[in-house]
Amino acid sequence: MTNKEYVYNELKSIKGKTPLLLIGGAVPAFKSLYNGHIYRVDTVDEARDFVNRFYGIHVDFPVVIEDLSNLRKDEVLLKLIEEAKFPIIMLASKDNVVPTILSRTKRICFR
């Protein structure tokens, strides 16, 4: 099974609103499958703006955030991750995501 097939099967099997974190080689596999908008969050201020934009709303499509590898502070996204009324998919090019985010997500990681 290729990385792309594996990611596709994992995306299909996700139930509910459990945030999904794709790391490393899983990121390009996901991007080759996904044709929606991907939001980039590089700084704490950008993360705050992102949270304010989506906090409290309900959407039926996944909200995709990249690249969490660049974000060193996680407090801002935690509230959104824990209270979101929609699926969240997070992308990280490197395996250096802070532990509090890791503990609240289902992870798919390819090196």
PDB file of C-alpha atoms in Angstrom:
ATOM      1  CA  MET A   1       0.000   0.000   0.000  1.00  0.00           C
ATOM      2  CA  THR A   2       1.388   3.410  -0.947  1.00  0.00           C
ATOM      3  CA  ASN A   3       1.525   6.384   1.417  1.00  0.00           C
ATOM      4  CA  LYS A   4      -1.229   8.038  -0.618  1.00  0.00           C
ATOM      5  CA  GLU A   5      -3.506   4.976  -0.320  1.00  0.00           C
ATOM      6  CA  TYR A   6      -2.816   4.693   3.398  1.00  0.00           C
ATOM      7  CA  VAL A   7      -3.645   8.377   4.029  1.00  0.00           C
ATOM      8  CA  TYR A   8      -6.806   8.073   1.922  1.00  0.00           C
ATOM      9  CA  ASN A   9      -7.996   5.049   3.926  1.00  0.00           C
ATOM     10  CA  GLU A  10      -7.242   6.804   7.231  1.00  0.00           C
ATOM     11  CA  LEU A  11      -9.168   9.903   6.151  1.00  0.00           C
ATOM     12  CA  LYS A  12     -12.173   7.759   5.227  1.00  0.00           C
ATOM     13  CA  SER A  13     -12.115   5.990   8.609  1.00  0.00           C
ATOM     14  CA  ILE A  14     -12.142   9.111  10.783  1.00  0.00           C
ATOM     15  CA  LYS A  15     -15.283   9.346  12.845  1.00  0.00           C
ATOM     16  CA  GLY A  16     -16.521  12.435  14.664  1.00  0.00           C
ATOM     17  CA  LYS A  17     -14.385  15.455  15.315  1.00  0.00           C
ATOM     18  CA  THR A  18     -11.077  13.900  16.408  1.00  0.00           C
ATOM     19  CA  PRO A  19      -8.319  16.185  15.090  1.00  0.00           C
ATOM     20  CA  LEU A  20      -5.935  14.494  12.700  1.00  0.00           C
ATOM     21  CA  LEU A  21      -2.233  15.336  12.575  1.00  0.00           C
ATOM     22  CA  LEU A  22      -0.230  14.358   9.497  1.00  0.00           C
ATOM     23  CA  ILE A  23       3.549  14.471   9.868  1.00  0.00           C
ATOM     24  CA  GLY A  24       6.472  14.214   7.455  1.00  0.00           C
ATOM     25  CA  GLY A  25       5.847  12.117   4.347  1.00  0.00           C
ATOM     26  CA  ALA A  26       2.126  11.925   5.110  1.00  0.00           C
ATOM     27  CA  VAL A  27       1.833  15.648   4.285  1.00  0.00           C
ATOM     28  CA  PRO A  28       2.615  15.418   0.544  1.00  0.00           C
ATOM     29  CA  ALA A  29       0.429  12.299   0.300  1.00  0.00           C
ATOM     30  CA  PHE A  30      -2.473  14.259   1.823  1.00  0.00           C
ATOM     31  CA  LYS A  31      -1.872  17.309  -0.390  1.00  0.00           C
ATOM     32  CA  SER A  32      -2.013  15.121  -3.491  1.00  0.00           C
ATOM     33  CA  LEU A  33      -5.500  13.974  -2.419  1.00  0.00           C
ATOM     34  CA  TYR A  34      -6.961  17.202  -1.036  1.00  0.00           C
ATOM     35  CA  ASN A  35      -8.153  20.041  -3.253  1.00  0.00           C
ATOM     36  CA  GLY A  36      -9.642  22.361  -0.612  1.00  0.00           C
ATOM     37  CA  HIS A  37      -8.151  25.411   1.085  1.00  0.00           C
ATOM     38  CA  ILE A  38      -5.173  24.943   3.411  1.00  0.00           C
ATOM     39  CA  TYR A  39      -4.617  27.642   6.036  1.00  0.00           C
ATOM     40  CA  ARG A  40      -1.048  28.475   6.973  1.00  0.00           C
ATOM     41  CA  VAL A  41      -0.330  29.384  10.594  1.00  0.00           C
ATOM     42  CA  ASP A  42       3.293  30.372  11.299  1.00  0.00           C
ATOM     43  CA  THR A  43       3.100  32.699  14.290  1.00  0.00           C
ATOM     44  CA  VAL A  44       1.124  33.005  17.504  1.00  0.00           C
ATOM     45  CA  ASP A  45      -0.634  36.084  16.075  1.00  0.00           C
ATOM     46  CA  GLU A  46      -1.658  34.160  12.955  1.00  0.00           C
ATOM     47  CA  ALA A  47      -2.890  31.313  15.176  1.00  0.00           C
ATOM     48  CA  ARG A  48      -4.995  33.789  17.199  1.00  0.00           C
ATOM     49  CA  ASP A  49      -6.484  35.231  13.999  1.00  0.00           C
ATOM     50  CA  PHE A  50      -7.243  31.732  12.779  1.00  0.00           C
ATOM     51  CA  VAL A  51      -8.918  30.718  16.056  1.00  0.00           C
ATOM     52  CA  ASN A  52     -10.991  33.917  16.100  1.00  0.00           C
ATOM     53  CA  ARG A  53     -12.145  33.257  12.529  1.00  0.00           C
ATOM     54  CA  PHE A  54     -13.374  29.722  13.239  1.00  0.00           C
ATOM     55  CA  TYR A  55     -14.234  29.694  16.953  1.00  0.00           C
ATOM     56  CA  GLY A  56     -17.844  28.812  17.658  1.00  0.00           C
ATOM     57  CA  ILE A  57     -18.913  28.092  14.084  1.00  0.00           C
ATOM     58  CA  HIS A  58     -19.991  24.802  12.572  1.00  0.00           C
ATOM     59  CA  VAL A  59     -18.859  23.724   9.135  1.00  0.00           C
ATOM     60  CA  ASP A  60     -19.243  20.388   7.378  1.00  0.00           C
ATOM     61  CA  PHE A  61     -15.850  20.391   5.698  1.00  0.00           C
ATOM     62  CA  PRO A  62     -12.485  19.799   7.351  1.00  0.00           C
ATOM     63  CA  VAL A  63     -10.385  22.813   8.243  1.00  0.00           C
ATOM     64  CA  VAL A  64      -6.768  22.156   7.257  1.00  0.00           C
ATOM     65  CA  ILE A  65      -3.906  23.971   9.003  1.00  0.00           C
ATOM     66  CA  GLU A  66      -0.238  23.914   7.955  1.00  0.00           C
ATOM     67  CA  ASP A  67       2.625  23.963   9.063  1.00  0.00           C
ATOM     68  CA  LEU A  68       2.530  23.269  12.792  1.00  0.00           C
ATOM     69  CA  SER A  69       6.264  22.541  12.714  1.00  0.00           C
ATOM     70  CA  ASN A  70       6.805  26.314  12.700  1.00  0.00           C
ATOM     71  CA  LEU A  71       4.532  27.066  15.651  1.00  0.00           C
ATOM     72  CA  ARG A  72       6.306  26.893  19.005  1.00  0.00           C
ATOM     73  CA  LYS A  73       3.370  27.914  21.228  1.00  0.00           C
ATOM     74  CA  ASP A  74       0.379  25.661  21.337  1.00  0.00           C
ATOM     75  CA  GLU A  75      -1.975  27.366  23.818  1.00  0.00           C
ATOM     76  CA  VAL A  76      -3.715  29.334  21.097  1.00  0.00           C
ATOM     77  CA  LEU A  77      -4.746  26.321  19.030  1.00  0.00           C
ATOM     78  CA  LEU A  78      -5.674  24.128  21.997  1.00  0.00           C
ATOM     79  CA  LYS A  79      -8.993  25.858  22.601  1.00  0.00           C
ATOM     80  CA  LEU A  80      -9.948  25.455  18.942  1.00  0.00           C
ATOM     81  CA  ILE A  81      -8.851  21.814  18.848  1.00  0.00           C
ATOM     82  CA  GLU A  82     -10.733  20.941  22.017  1.00  0.00           C
ATOM     83  CA  GLU A  83     -13.957  22.816  21.227  1.00  0.00           C
ATOM     84  CA  ALA A  84     -14.204  22.724  17.430  1.00  0.00           C
ATOM     85  CA  LYS A  85     -17.533  21.790  15.930  1.00  0.00           C
ATOM     86  CA  PHE A  86     -15.861  20.648  12.733  1.00  0.00           C
ATOM     87  CA  PRO A  87     -13.079  18.270  11.700  1.00  0.00           C
ATOM     88  CA  ILE A  88      -9.545  19.646  11.888  1.00  0.00           C
ATOM     89  CA  ILE A  89      -6.613  18.297   9.903  1.00  0.00           C
ATOM     90  CA  MET A  90      -3.187  19.623  10.869  1.00  0.00           C
ATOM     91  CA  LEU A  91      -0.055  19.257   8.790  1.00  0.00           C
ATOM     92  CA  ALA A  92       3.526  19.271  10.077  1.00  0.00           C
ATOM     93  CA  SER A  93       6.546  18.903   7.824  1.00  0.00           C
ATOM     94  CA  LYS A  94       8.776  17.908  10.759  1.00  0.00           C
ATOM     95  CA  ASP A  95       8.212  15.670  13.757  1.00  0.00           C
ATOM     96  CA  ASN A  96       8.578  18.496  16.298  1.00  0.00           C
ATOM     97  CA  VAL A  97       4.982  19.289  17.217  1.00  0.00           C
ATOM     98  CA  VAL A  98       4.538  20.171  20.893  1.00  0.00           C
ATOM     99  CA  PRO A  99       3.334  17.328  23.164  1.00  0.00           C
ATOM    100  CA  THR A 100       0.023  18.960  24.117  1.00  0.00           C
ATOM    101  CA  ILE A 101      -1.047  18.981  20.461  1.00  0.00           C
ATOM    102  CA  LEU A 102       0.189  15.411  19.972  1.00  0.00           C
ATOM    103  CA  SER A 103      -1.870  14.198  22.935  1.00  0.00           C
ATOM    104  CA  ARG A 104      -5.095  15.566  21.433  1.00  0.00           C
ATOM    105  CA  THR A 105      -4.807  14.186  17.913  1.00  0.00           C
ATOM    106  CA  LYS A 106      -4.778  11.016  15.900  1.00  0.00           C
ATOM    107  CA  ARG A 107      -1.403  10.937  14.142  1.00  0.00           C
ATOM    108  CA  ILE A 108      -0.226   9.630  10.802  1.00  0.00           C
ATOM    109  CA  CYS A 109       3.535   9.907  10.416  1.00  0.00           C
ATOM    110  CA  PHE A 110       5.812   8.869   7.557  1.00  0.00           C
ATOM    111  CA  ARG A 111       9.493   9.571   7.778  1.00  0.00           C
TER     112      ARG A 111
END
